[in-house]
Amino acid sequence: VPATLHVDAPSPHIDWSAGSVELVTEARPWPVVDRPRRAAVSSFGISGTNAHVIVEQPAEPADVAPAPTEGLVRTEAVLWPLSARSTTALAHQAQRLARHVREHPEHDPAAVAWSLATTRAALDQRAAVVGTDRDDLLAGLDALASGLPSSALVTGTAGVHGSGPVFVFPGQGGQSVRMAAGLVGRCGPFDARLGECQRAFAPYLDVDLVSVLTGEDDAWLGRVEILQPVLFAVGVCLAEVWRSAGVEPAVVIGHSQGEMAAACVAGVLSLDDAARAVILRARALSALAGSGGMLAVDLPEAEVAARIEGVPGTVVAVLNGPGHVVVSGPPQTLADLRESWLVEGVRARPVPFDYASHNPAVEQVRERMLTDLAGLSPRPGQVRMVSTVTGDWAEPQGMDGGYWYTNLRQPVRFEQAVRTAVAAGHVTFVEVSAHPVLTLPVTAILDDTDTTGHTLSTLRRGDDDP
């Protein structure tokens, strides 16, 4: 029985001679008696909230035989790293390792992982085989040995990492029913951060994040005031999963509303400020529902800008990459433009929004946003950030309510932002989302700049387990 802390003398306001209650002033053994021992534990909160729990000694467990280990499936992934001086040697190493593992089924996959990570030289050609059990890991090795693609396999070349990875947060586009549901309840860092997001959302939005992510109802996908905050939460939580695995961003970039998740992960906005900003921004945007639309066009910005010059209410809203932009404007105008481009053989696809972001139409909600977002307290942050409003390095102290209105009103200069990061030596880009949206544009920018780099996604629809 532990001693009560900070007891100088028993309270004189209590008659300690009556009854059998006494203060425990030093630790003492808890005697065994002929019934289960019970303890009462009280908590007296500062606000007046009191809690009282009675804890009972559990029954002694019966002797049971050890459970068999054969056929058990791990709930967490195991990673087997391999490296070699050439891709041919890497394939041969995978073949040898697979043969050895099959010959020694008694080897624990985690022990193999430890040995590969700590006892082997790390050479230039790299591969990582990931799985939750022995069969998955062997399938990845077989794919590597045969030169075949596999969802359990990642390959690459060491040294192509610049000065640190860039976390990229998309806006909309990666959403789906049950996105990231495979992590809920199975990934501690994800769950912990999701709980923090839930608490930060509470003053502004009555939505249960776990229910939304794990449920079958898709109505929320059509409600921007719920969709955008949920996407924000998923991005912030996935960034925490990367960090828990030891992957720290050197730079963050956010696309449209994704810039709020980027600012939160960078430490420029607190989670409470970022939650307030994304919820109230989305609520203001919902007031524009039905007033416009957006159209993705596979043409360079200059060609598109020349085509829509003078067309009322129509602008280039998003610059995603070489030869890929998004136009926003009135629905019928976009439909006419799309038809004319399709006749010319130009790919043009409607984006499923019923409002025109990054367009003069946003000016209707300017005063509302400036009022709603007054009082945000941006901070210097711990991670560098490239602004997709300017395409250049962000000035964190200026990312107040006015900045976030500008983020919704002005074009998304994503291509320029990525080029800024590449020019600074960053060539590894990790898209932090439930489904890849920006990996192809980033790859196109790397190719256009003749840069050798890596572009990684985080989750995919239907492939979202730990």
Tab-separated table of C-alpha atoms in Angstrom:
chain	number	residue	atom	x	y	z
A	1	VAL	CA	0.000	0.000	0.000
A	2	PRO	CA	1.757	3.214	-1.099
A	3	ALA	CA	2.200	6.107	1.305
A	4	THR	CA	0.020	9.212	1.027
A	5	LEU	CA	2.162	12.014	-0.374
A	6	HIS	CA	2.964	15.335	1.313
A	7	VAL	CA	1.495	14.535	4.741
A	8	ASP	CA	3.127	16.665	7.423
A	9	ALA	CA	0.464	15.983	10.040
A	10	PRO	CA	-3.061	14.497	10.027
A	11	SER	CA	-5.836	17.077	9.685
A	12	PRO	CA	-6.979	18.344	13.112
A	13	HIS	CA	-10.534	18.673	11.755
A	14	ILE	CA	-10.998	14.879	11.728
A	15	ASP	CA	-11.448	12.678	14.795
A	16	TRP	CA	-8.923	9.978	13.932
A	17	SER	CA	-9.704	8.016	17.099
A	18	ALA	CA	-13.184	7.135	15.883
A	19	GLY	CA	-13.496	4.170	13.516
A	20	SER	CA	-10.623	2.378	11.842
A	21	VAL	CA	-9.606	4.850	9.124
A	22	GLU	CA	-6.016	6.050	9.249
A	23	LEU	CA	-3.516	7.848	7.035
A	24	VAL	CA	-0.840	5.726	5.376
A	25	THR	CA	2.287	7.709	6.139
A	26	GLU	CA	4.716	5.085	4.876
A	27	ALA	CA	4.482	2.177	2.460
A	28	ARG	CA	3.257	-1.042	4.022
A	29	PRO	CA	2.413	-4.606	2.894
A	30	TRP	CA	-1.193	-5.309	1.942
A	31	PRO	CA	-2.168	-8.436	3.893
A	32	VAL	CA	-3.784	-11.395	2.181
A	33	VAL	CA	-7.250	-12.135	3.610
A	34	ASP	CA	-9.931	-14.783	3.045
A	35	ARG	CA	-11.701	-12.734	0.376
A	36	PRO	CA	-10.635	-10.690	-2.659
A	37	ARG	CA	-8.838	-7.523	-1.589
A	38	ARG	CA	-10.515	-4.268	-2.633
A	39	ALA	CA	-9.262	-0.688	-2.825
A	40	ALA	CA	-11.169	2.558	-3.169
A	41	VAL	CA	-9.509	5.193	-5.369
A	42	SER	CA	-10.822	8.763	-5.388
A	43	SER	CA	-10.004	11.697	-7.624
A	44	PHE	CA	-11.049	15.213	-6.646
A	45	GLY	CA	-10.832	17.496	-9.656
A	46	ILE	CA	-10.043	21.191	-9.401
A	47	SER	CA	-13.322	22.094	-11.103
A	48	GLY	CA	-15.342	20.079	-8.592
A	49	THR	CA	-15.540	16.893	-10.622
A	50	ASN	CA	-15.135	13.880	-8.336
A	51	ALA	CA	-14.519	10.283	-9.398
A	52	HIS	CA	-14.514	7.163	-7.200
A	53	VAL	CA	-13.471	3.698	-8.343
A	54	ILE	CA	-13.447	0.430	-6.411
A	55	VAL	CA	-10.755	-1.959	-7.666
A	56	GLU	CA	-11.068	-5.665	-6.862
A	57	GLN	CA	-8.321	-8.261	-6.798
A	58	PRO	CA	-8.672	-10.565	-9.833
A	59	ALA	CA	-9.049	-14.313	-9.514
A	60	GLU	CA	-5.892	-16.347	-9.834
A	61	PRO	CA	-5.514	-17.530	-13.442
A	62	ALA	CA	-5.820	-21.257	-14.027
A	63	ASP	CA	-2.771	-23.068	-15.367
A	64	VAL	CA	-2.997	-23.226	-19.153
A	65	ALA	CA	-0.717	-24.671	-21.752
A	66	PRO	CA	1.241	-22.161	-23.866
A	67	ALA	CA	-0.644	-21.159	-26.992
A	68	PRO	CA	0.832	-22.536	-30.219
A	69	THR	CA	2.726	-19.977	-32.296
A	70	GLU	CA	2.194	-21.748	-35.630
A	71	GLY	CA	-0.154	-19.826	-37.879
A	72	LEU	CA	-0.305	-16.675	-35.745
A	73	VAL	CA	-0.634	-13.468	-37.759
A	74	ARG	CA	1.107	-10.305	-36.610
A	75	THR	CA	-1.063	-7.243	-36.254
A	76	GLU	CA	1.817	-4.913	-37.120
A	77	ALA	CA	3.927	-4.865	-40.223
A	78	VAL	CA	7.487	-6.202	-40.327
A	79	LEU	CA	10.014	-4.678	-42.722
A	80	TRP	CA	12.932	-6.584	-44.252
A	81	PRO	CA	15.543	-4.163	-45.706
A	82	LEU	CA	17.916	-5.390	-48.427
A	83	SER	CA	20.704	-3.661	-50.335
A	84	ALA	CA	23.320	-4.485	-52.972
A	85	ARG	CA	25.713	-2.794	-55.395
A	86	SER	CA	23.507	-3.473	-58.427
A	87	THR	CA	19.897	-4.354	-59.186
A	88	THR	CA	21.010	-7.813	-60.361
A	89	ALA	CA	22.825	-8.464	-57.095
A	90	LEU	CA	19.785	-7.196	-55.199
A	91	ALA	CA	17.557	-9.727	-56.975
A	92	HIS	CA	20.037	-12.510	-56.183
A	93	GLN	CA	20.101	-11.486	-52.516
A	94	ALA	CA	16.292	-11.628	-52.367
A	95	GLN	CA	16.392	-15.097	-53.890
A	96	ARG	CA	18.961	-16.320	-51.346
A	97	LEU	CA	17.079	-14.832	-48.412
A	98	ALA	CA	13.788	-16.387	-49.539
A	99	ARG	CA	15.450	-19.793	-49.832
A	100	HIS	CA	17.004	-19.457	-46.371
A	101	VAL	CA	13.699	-18.435	-44.751
A	102	ARG	CA	11.895	-21.369	-46.347
A	103	GLU	CA	14.586	-23.749	-45.113
A	104	HIS	CA	14.285	-22.348	-41.570
A	105	PRO	CA	10.585	-21.841	-40.797
A	106	GLU	CA	11.448	-21.502	-37.104
A	107	HIS	CA	12.988	-18.041	-37.683
A	108	ASP	CA	10.870	-15.208	-36.291
A	109	PRO	CA	10.222	-12.594	-39.044
A	110	ALA	CA	11.019	-9.816	-36.549
A	111	ALA	CA	14.387	-11.437	-35.779
A	112	VAL	CA	15.159	-11.618	-39.503
A	113	ALA	CA	14.267	-7.934	-39.795
A	114	TRP	CA	16.577	-7.032	-36.912
A	115	SER	CA	19.470	-8.981	-38.414
A	116	LEU	CA	19.017	-7.459	-41.863
A	117	ALA	CA	18.848	-3.947	-40.429
A	118	THR	CA	21.765	-4.189	-37.990
A	119	THR	CA	24.269	-6.676	-39.377
A	120	ARG	CA	24.366	-6.013	-43.119
A	121	ALA	CA	26.147	-3.262	-45.050
A	122	ALA	CA	23.862	-0.579	-46.517
A	123	LEU	CA	24.734	-0.374	-50.226
A	124	ASP	CA	23.346	1.865	-52.967
A	125	GLN	CA	20.613	-0.317	-54.462
A	126	ARG	CA	17.877	-0.685	-51.864
A	127	ALA	CA	14.654	-2.604	-51.359
A	128	ALA	CA	12.181	-2.931	-48.512
A	129	VAL	CA	9.827	-5.883	-48.234
A	130	VAL	CA	6.874	-5.295	-45.917
A	131	GLY	CA	4.322	-7.766	-44.554
A	132	THR	CA	2.353	-8.800	-41.521
A	133	ASP	CA	3.318	-12.486	-41.733
A	134	ARG	CA	5.921	-14.828	-43.216
A	135	ASP	CA	3.928	-15.555	-46.377
A	136	ASP	CA	3.542	-11.845	-47.214
A	137	LEU	CA	7.252	-11.256	-46.722
A	138	LEU	CA	8.205	-14.241	-48.881
A	139	ALA	CA	5.857	-13.026	-51.621
A	140	GLY	CA	7.659	-9.678	-51.587
A	141	LEU	CA	11.057	-11.384	-51.799
A	142	ASP	CA	9.874	-13.531	-54.710
A	143	ALA	CA	8.651	-10.430	-56.538
A	144	LEU	CA	12.001	-8.698	-55.996
A	145	ALA	CA	13.922	-11.773	-57.173
A	146	SER	CA	11.762	-11.963	-60.319
A	147	GLY	CA	11.793	-8.247	-61.093
A	148	LEU	CA	8.007	-8.026	-60.666
A	149	PRO	CA	6.013	-5.268	-58.944
A	150	SER	CA	4.348	-5.980	-55.619
A	151	SER	CA	2.343	-3.987	-53.087
A	152	ALA	CA	4.672	-5.479	-50.450
A	153	LEU	CA	7.818	-4.126	-52.134
A	154	VAL	CA	9.523	-0.743	-52.456
A	155	THR	CA	12.802	-0.242	-54.321
A	156	GLY	CA	15.098	2.717	-54.812
A	157	THR	CA	18.623	4.058	-54.936
A	158	ALA	CA	20.401	5.439	-51.886
A	159	GLY	CA	21.853	8.916	-51.964
A	160	VAL	CA	18.908	10.408	-53.858
A	161	HIS	CA	17.371	12.145	-50.882
A	162	GLY	CA	18.536	15.759	-51.101
A	163	SER	CA	18.434	17.556	-47.798
A	164	GLY	CA	15.358	15.856	-46.366
A	165	PRO	CA	11.887	14.697	-47.389
A	166	VAL	CA	9.007	16.974	-48.326
A	167	PHE	CA	5.555	16.145	-46.929
A	168	VAL	CA	2.867	17.081	-49.458
A	169	PHE	CA	-0.740	17.537	-48.303
A	170	PRO	CA	-3.424	17.567	-51.023
A	171	GLY	CA	-6.715	19.416	-50.768
A	172	GLN	CA	-9.663	17.401	-52.053
A	173	GLY	CA	-9.674	14.439	-54.416
A	174	GLY	CA	-8.444	11.568	-52.262
A	175	GLN	CA	-11.638	11.164	-50.243
A	176	SER	CA	-13.768	8.011	-50.171
A	177	VAL	CA	-16.047	6.076	-47.862
A	178	ARG	CA	-13.999	4.353	-45.114
A	179	MET	CA	-10.790	6.122	-46.070
A	180	ALA	CA	-7.999	5.253	-43.631
A	181	ALA	CA	-10.458	2.993	-41.762
A	182	GLY	CA	-7.833	0.237	-41.676
A	183	LEU	CA	-5.752	2.331	-39.274
A	184	VAL	CA	-8.540	3.191	-36.841
A	185	GLY	CA	-8.137	1.094	-33.719
A	186	ARG	CA	-5.011	-0.609	-35.098
A	187	CYS	CA	-2.419	2.163	-35.231
A	188	GLY	CA	-1.659	3.884	-31.932
A	189	PRO	CA	-0.143	7.131	-33.290
A	190	PHE	CA	-3.057	7.552	-35.728
A	191	ASP	CA	-5.658	6.950	-33.008
A	192	ALA	CA	-3.992	9.292	-30.526
A	193	ARG	CA	-3.782	12.166	-33.003
A	194	LEU	CA	-7.345	11.497	-34.203
A	195	GLY	CA	-8.519	11.905	-30.610
A	196	GLU	CA	-6.693	15.232	-30.418
A	197	CYS	CA	-8.360	16.355	-33.663
A	198	GLN	CA	-11.748	15.321	-32.268
A	199	ARG	CA	-11.206	17.535	-29.219
A	200	ALA	CA	-9.978	20.446	-31.340
A	201	PHE	CA	-13.043	20.161	-33.623
A	202	ALA	CA	-15.556	20.018	-30.754
A	203	PRO	CA	-16.159	23.781	-30.315
A	204	TYR	CA	-16.953	24.245	-34.013
A	205	LEU	CA	-18.150	20.971	-35.551
A	206	ASP	CA	-20.408	18.236	-34.160
A	207	VAL	CA	-19.024	15.187	-35.972
A	208	ASP	CA	-17.586	11.919	-34.690
A	209	LEU	CA	-14.423	11.314	-36.696
A	210	VAL	CA	-14.207	7.598	-35.925
A	211	SER	CA	-17.797	7.046	-37.057
A	212	VAL	CA	-17.238	9.008	-40.269
A	213	LEU	CA	-14.049	7.134	-41.162
A	214	THR	CA	-15.334	3.657	-40.323
A	215	GLY	CA	-18.979	3.961	-41.356
A	216	GLU	CA	-20.654	3.105	-44.653
A	217	ASP	CA	-22.651	6.344	-44.957
A	218	ASP	CA	-21.351	8.513	-47.804
A	219	ALA	CA	-23.550	11.584	-47.291
A	220	TRP	CA	-20.683	13.549	-45.716
A	221	LEU	CA	-18.675	13.316	-48.957
A	222	GLY	CA	-21.055	15.844	-50.500
A	223	ARG	CA	-20.893	18.311	-47.609
A	224	VAL	CA	-17.795	20.474	-47.896
A	225	GLU	CA	-18.217	21.742	-44.318
A	226	ILE	CA	-17.592	18.157	-43.110
A	227	LEU	CA	-15.438	16.800	-45.947
A	228	GLN	CA	-12.635	19.339	-45.679
A	229	PRO	CA	-12.192	19.067	-41.885
A	230	VAL	CA	-12.181	15.251	-42.139
A	231	LEU	CA	-9.516	15.381	-44.867
A	232	PHE	CA	-7.505	17.759	-42.676
A	233	ALA	CA	-7.711	15.334	-39.740
A	234	VAL	CA	-6.625	12.370	-41.851
A	235	GLY	CA	-3.636	14.303	-43.195
A	236	VAL	CA	-2.507	15.440	-39.748
A	237	CYS	CA	-2.930	11.911	-38.333
A	238	LEU	CA	-1.033	10.254	-41.203
A	239	ALA	CA	1.824	12.719	-40.724
A	240	GLU	CA	1.984	11.580	-37.106
A	241	VAL	CA	2.230	7.953	-38.277
A	242	TRP	CA	5.193	8.828	-40.536
A	243	ARG	CA	6.857	10.657	-37.659
A	244	SER	CA	6.297	7.744	-35.287
A	245	ALA	CA	8.194	5.598	-37.801
A	246	GLY	CA	11.140	8.016	-37.694
A	247	VAL	CA	10.370	9.936	-40.904
A	248	GLU	CA	10.529	13.668	-40.170
A	249	PRO	CA	9.692	16.247	-42.853
A	250	ALA	CA	12.324	18.816	-43.742
A	251	VAL	CA	9.747	20.831	-45.719
A	252	VAL	CA	5.956	20.824	-45.999
A	253	ILE	CA	3.769	21.875	-48.931
A	254	GLY	CA	-0.031	22.042	-48.859
A	255	HIS	CA	-2.360	22.192	-51.868
A	256	SER	CA	-5.290	24.605	-51.325
A	257	GLN	CA	-6.968	23.576	-48.025
A	258	GLY	CA	-4.146	21.036	-47.565
A	259	GLU	CA	-1.971	24.012	-46.685
A	260	MET	CA	-3.739	24.154	-43.309
A	261	ALA	CA	-2.678	20.591	-42.507
A	262	ALA	CA	0.840	21.476	-43.674
A	263	ALA	CA	0.912	24.535	-41.405
A	264	CYS	CA	-0.259	22.429	-38.451
A	265	VAL	CA	2.347	19.705	-39.046
A	266	ALA	CA	5.042	22.371	-39.445
A	267	GLY	CA	4.047	23.940	-36.110
A	268	VAL	CA	3.063	27.239	-37.749
A	269	LEU	CA	-0.511	26.813	-36.483
A	270	SER	CA	-1.484	25.014	-33.306
A	271	LEU	CA	-3.923	22.145	-33.777
A	272	ASP	CA	-6.677	24.252	-32.194
A	273	ASP	CA	-6.024	27.199	-34.529
A	274	ALA	CA	-5.722	24.974	-37.585
A	275	ALA	CA	-8.952	23.120	-36.719
A	276	ARG	CA	-10.804	26.393	-36.320
A	277	ALA	CA	-9.405	27.720	-39.605
A	278	VAL	CA	-10.235	24.639	-41.693
A	279	ILE	CA	-13.764	24.290	-40.262
A	280	LEU	CA	-14.756	27.942	-40.596
A	281	ARG	CA	-13.132	28.245	-44.039
A	282	ALA	CA	-15.103	25.206	-45.221
A	283	ARG	CA	-18.296	26.600	-43.691
A	284	ALA	CA	-17.829	29.869	-45.589
A	285	LEU	CA	-17.117	27.938	-48.779
A	286	SER	CA	-20.354	25.976	-48.370
A	287	ALA	CA	-22.223	29.276	-48.785
A	288	LEU	CA	-20.999	29.306	-52.406
A	289	ALA	CA	-22.443	25.852	-53.201
A	290	GLY	CA	-24.153	25.699	-56.576
A	291	SER	CA	-22.584	28.920	-57.839
A	292	GLY	CA	-19.721	27.524	-59.897
A	293	GLY	CA	-17.484	24.629	-60.790
A	294	MET	CA	-13.967	23.553	-61.726
A	295	LEU	CA	-12.461	21.879	-64.797
A	296	ALA	CA	-9.082	20.104	-65.015
A	297	VAL	CA	-7.361	20.700	-68.363
A	298	ASP	CA	-4.237	19.023	-69.735
A	299	LEU	CA	-2.687	22.123	-71.324
A	300	PRO	CA	0.013	24.623	-70.294
A	301	GLU	CA	-1.121	27.611	-68.259
A	302	ALA	CA	-0.357	30.138	-71.003
A	303	GLU	CA	-2.579	28.356	-73.545
A	304	VAL	CA	-5.472	28.046	-71.135
A	305	ALA	CA	-5.157	31.662	-69.946
A	306	ALA	CA	-5.238	32.886	-73.538
A	307	ARG	CA	-8.301	30.768	-74.273
A	308	ILE	CA	-10.362	32.077	-71.345
A	309	GLU	CA	-9.199	35.700	-71.502
A	310	GLY	CA	-12.238	37.917	-71.297
A	311	VAL	CA	-14.604	35.083	-70.324
A	312	PRO	CA	-16.592	36.462	-67.361
A	313	GLY	CA	-15.899	34.868	-63.991
A	314	THR	CA	-13.505	32.261	-65.410
A	315	VAL	CA	-9.862	32.016	-64.291
A	316	VAL	CA	-6.962	29.611	-64.042
A	317	ALA	CA	-7.456	28.488	-60.445
A	318	VAL	CA	-4.797	25.803	-59.957
A	319	LEU	CA	-1.357	25.268	-61.501
A	320	ASN	CA	-0.545	21.637	-60.738
A	321	GLY	CA	2.323	20.864	-63.082
A	322	PRO	CA	3.695	21.142	-66.615
A	323	GLY	CA	0.703	21.004	-68.925
A	324	HIS	CA	-1.896	20.556	-66.206
A	325	VAL	CA	-4.103	23.308	-64.773
A	326	VAL	CA	-7.584	23.677	-63.292
A	327	VAL	CA	-10.054	26.345	-64.437
A	328	SER	CA	-12.858	27.657	-62.213
A	329	GLY	CA	-15.940	29.571	-63.243
A	330	PRO	CA	-19.690	29.413	-63.949
A	331	PRO	CA	-20.979	25.867	-64.635
A	332	GLN	CA	-22.310	26.484	-68.142
A	333	THR	CA	-19.172	28.323	-69.209
A	334	LEU	CA	-17.049	25.384	-68.064
A	335	ALA	CA	-19.321	22.933	-69.891
A	336	ASP	CA	-18.916	24.910	-73.133
A	337	LEU	CA	-15.136	25.116	-72.703
A	338	ARG	CA	-14.906	21.395	-72.029
A	339	GLU	CA	-16.896	20.533	-75.139
A	340	SER	CA	-14.687	22.706	-77.338
A	341	TRP	CA	-11.497	21.233	-75.852
A	342	LEU	CA	-12.732	17.677	-76.272
A	343	VAL	CA	-13.446	18.372	-79.957
A	344	GLU	CA	-9.817	19.466	-80.280
A	345	GLY	CA	-8.599	16.280	-78.598
A	346	VAL	CA	-7.607	18.005	-75.340
A	347	ARG	CA	-8.336	16.100	-72.151
A	348	ALA	CA	-10.659	18.135	-69.917
A	349	ARG	CA	-12.393	16.633	-66.872
A	350	PRO	CA	-14.934	18.206	-64.516
A	351	VAL	CA	-13.760	18.319	-60.901
A	352	PRO	CA	-16.647	17.259	-58.609
A	353	PHE	CA	-17.131	20.650	-56.903
A	354	ASP	CA	-20.249	22.806	-57.146
A	355	TYR	CA	-18.394	25.980	-56.226
A	356	ALA	CA	-15.559	27.970	-57.792
A	357	SER	CA	-12.558	28.082	-55.451
A	358	HIS	CA	-9.573	30.355	-56.186
A	359	ASN	CA	-11.890	32.588	-58.181
A	360	PRO	CA	-13.300	36.136	-57.857
A	361	ALA	CA	-16.550	34.501	-56.654
A	362	VAL	CA	-14.790	33.875	-53.327
A	363	GLU	CA	-14.883	37.613	-52.634
A	364	GLN	CA	-18.527	37.146	-51.564
A	365	VAL	CA	-17.328	35.522	-48.326
A	366	ARG	CA	-14.290	37.750	-47.714
A	367	GLU	CA	-15.673	39.705	-44.767
A	368	ARG	CA	-17.130	36.590	-43.203
A	369	MET	CA	-13.805	34.764	-43.370
A	370	LEU	CA	-11.793	37.681	-42.048
A	371	THR	CA	-14.185	37.947	-39.092
A	372	ASP	CA	-14.287	34.194	-38.434
A	373	LEU	CA	-10.518	33.782	-38.603
A	374	ALA	CA	-9.548	36.894	-36.650
A	375	GLY	CA	-7.265	36.119	-33.742
A	376	LEU	CA	-5.303	33.225	-35.230
A	377	SER	CA	-1.823	33.124	-33.730
A	378	PRO	CA	0.723	31.870	-36.295
A	379	ARG	CA	4.127	30.862	-34.919
A	380	PRO	CA	7.615	30.475	-36.437
A	381	GLY	CA	7.163	26.688	-36.630
A	382	GLN	CA	9.746	23.914	-36.547
A	383	VAL	CA	9.629	22.837	-40.213
A	384	ARG	CA	10.161	25.004	-43.306
A	385	MET	CA	7.088	25.531	-45.453
A	386	VAL	CA	6.652	26.506	-49.096
A	387	SER	CA	3.530	28.572	-49.715
A	388	THR	CA	1.273	27.541	-52.596
A	389	VAL	CA	-0.208	31.043	-52.501
A	390	THR	CA	3.123	32.617	-53.535
A	391	GLY	CA	5.043	29.562	-54.744
A	392	ASP	CA	7.950	30.678	-52.550
A	393	TRP	CA	9.147	30.031	-48.993
A	394	ALA	CA	6.405	30.906	-46.526
A	395	GLU	CA	6.614	33.698	-43.968
A	396	PRO	CA	5.024	31.901	-40.997
A	397	GLN	CA	4.296	35.053	-38.975
A	398	GLY	CA	2.057	36.309	-41.769
A	399	MET	CA	-0.164	33.210	-41.935
A	400	ASP	CA	-3.064	34.831	-40.107
A	401	GLY	CA	-6.737	35.013	-41.059
A	402	GLY	CA	-5.990	37.277	-44.013
A	403	TYR	CA	-3.542	34.738	-45.426
A	404	TRP	CA	-6.108	31.935	-45.272
A	405	TYR	CA	-8.651	34.068	-47.111
A	406	THR	CA	-6.021	34.677	-49.783
A	407	ASN	CA	-5.344	30.941	-49.838
A	408	LEU	CA	-8.969	30.406	-50.936
A	409	ARG	CA	-9.167	33.408	-53.270
A	410	GLN	CA	-5.880	33.283	-55.206
A	411	PRO	CA	-4.600	30.542	-57.579
A	412	VAL	CA	-2.897	27.463	-56.132
A	413	ARG	CA	0.722	27.697	-57.310
A	414	PHE	CA	1.572	24.101	-56.538
A	415	GLU	CA	3.993	23.616	-59.442
A	416	GLN	CA	6.011	26.677	-58.457
A	417	ALA	CA	6.082	25.542	-54.810
A	418	VAL	CA	7.464	22.109	-55.741
A	419	ARG	CA	10.071	23.720	-57.998
A	420	THR	CA	11.134	25.927	-55.072
A	421	ALA	CA	11.691	22.843	-52.901
A	422	VAL	CA	13.572	21.041	-55.692
A	423	ALA	CA	15.806	24.058	-56.246
A	424	ALA	CA	16.748	23.853	-52.558
A	425	GLY	CA	17.847	20.245	-52.997
A	426	HIS	CA	14.753	18.387	-51.824
A	427	VAL	CA	13.966	15.504	-54.154
A	428	THR	CA	12.017	13.025	-51.967
A	429	PHE	CA	8.304	13.836	-51.810
A	430	VAL	CA	5.855	11.981	-49.567
A	431	GLU	CA	2.176	12.583	-50.285
A	432	VAL	CA	0.377	12.429	-46.938
A	433	SER	CA	-3.164	11.397	-47.859
A	434	ALA	CA	-5.669	8.539	-47.888
A	435	HIS	CA	-5.202	8.156	-51.658
A	436	PRO	CA	-2.549	9.630	-53.982
A	437	VAL	CA	-3.655	12.787	-55.760
A	438	LEU	CA	-0.420	14.737	-56.298
A	439	THR	CA	2.225	12.058	-56.882
A	440	LEU	CA	1.805	12.223	-60.669
A	441	PRO	CA	2.114	16.046	-60.843
A	442	VAL	CA	5.184	15.941	-58.587
A	443	THR	CA	6.759	13.234	-60.759
A	444	ALA	CA	6.070	15.336	-63.865
A	445	ILE	CA	7.771	18.345	-62.243
A	446	LEU	CA	10.819	16.260	-61.296
A	447	ASP	CA	11.024	14.995	-64.879
A	448	ASP	CA	10.632	18.505	-66.279
A	449	THR	CA	13.504	19.753	-64.107
A	450	ASP	CA	15.622	16.715	-65.053
A	451	THR	CA	15.791	15.780	-61.373
A	452	THR	CA	16.248	12.230	-60.109
A	453	GLY	CA	14.027	11.835	-57.080
A	454	HIS	CA	11.440	9.749	-55.279
A	455	THR	CA	7.692	10.289	-55.001
A	456	LEU	CA	5.906	8.185	-52.403
A	457	SER	CA	2.247	7.872	-51.470
A	458	THR	CA	0.985	6.920	-48.004
A	459	LEU	CA	-2.280	4.998	-48.384
A	460	ARG	CA	-4.484	3.890	-51.277
A	461	ARG	CA	-8.191	3.127	-51.432
A	462	GLY	CA	-8.582	-0.434	-50.248
A	463	ASP	CA	-4.967	-0.590	-49.076
A	464	ASP	CA	-4.889	1.231	-45.764
A	465	ASP	CA	-3.756	-1.189	-43.081
A	466	PRO	CA	-0.768	-0.503	-40.821
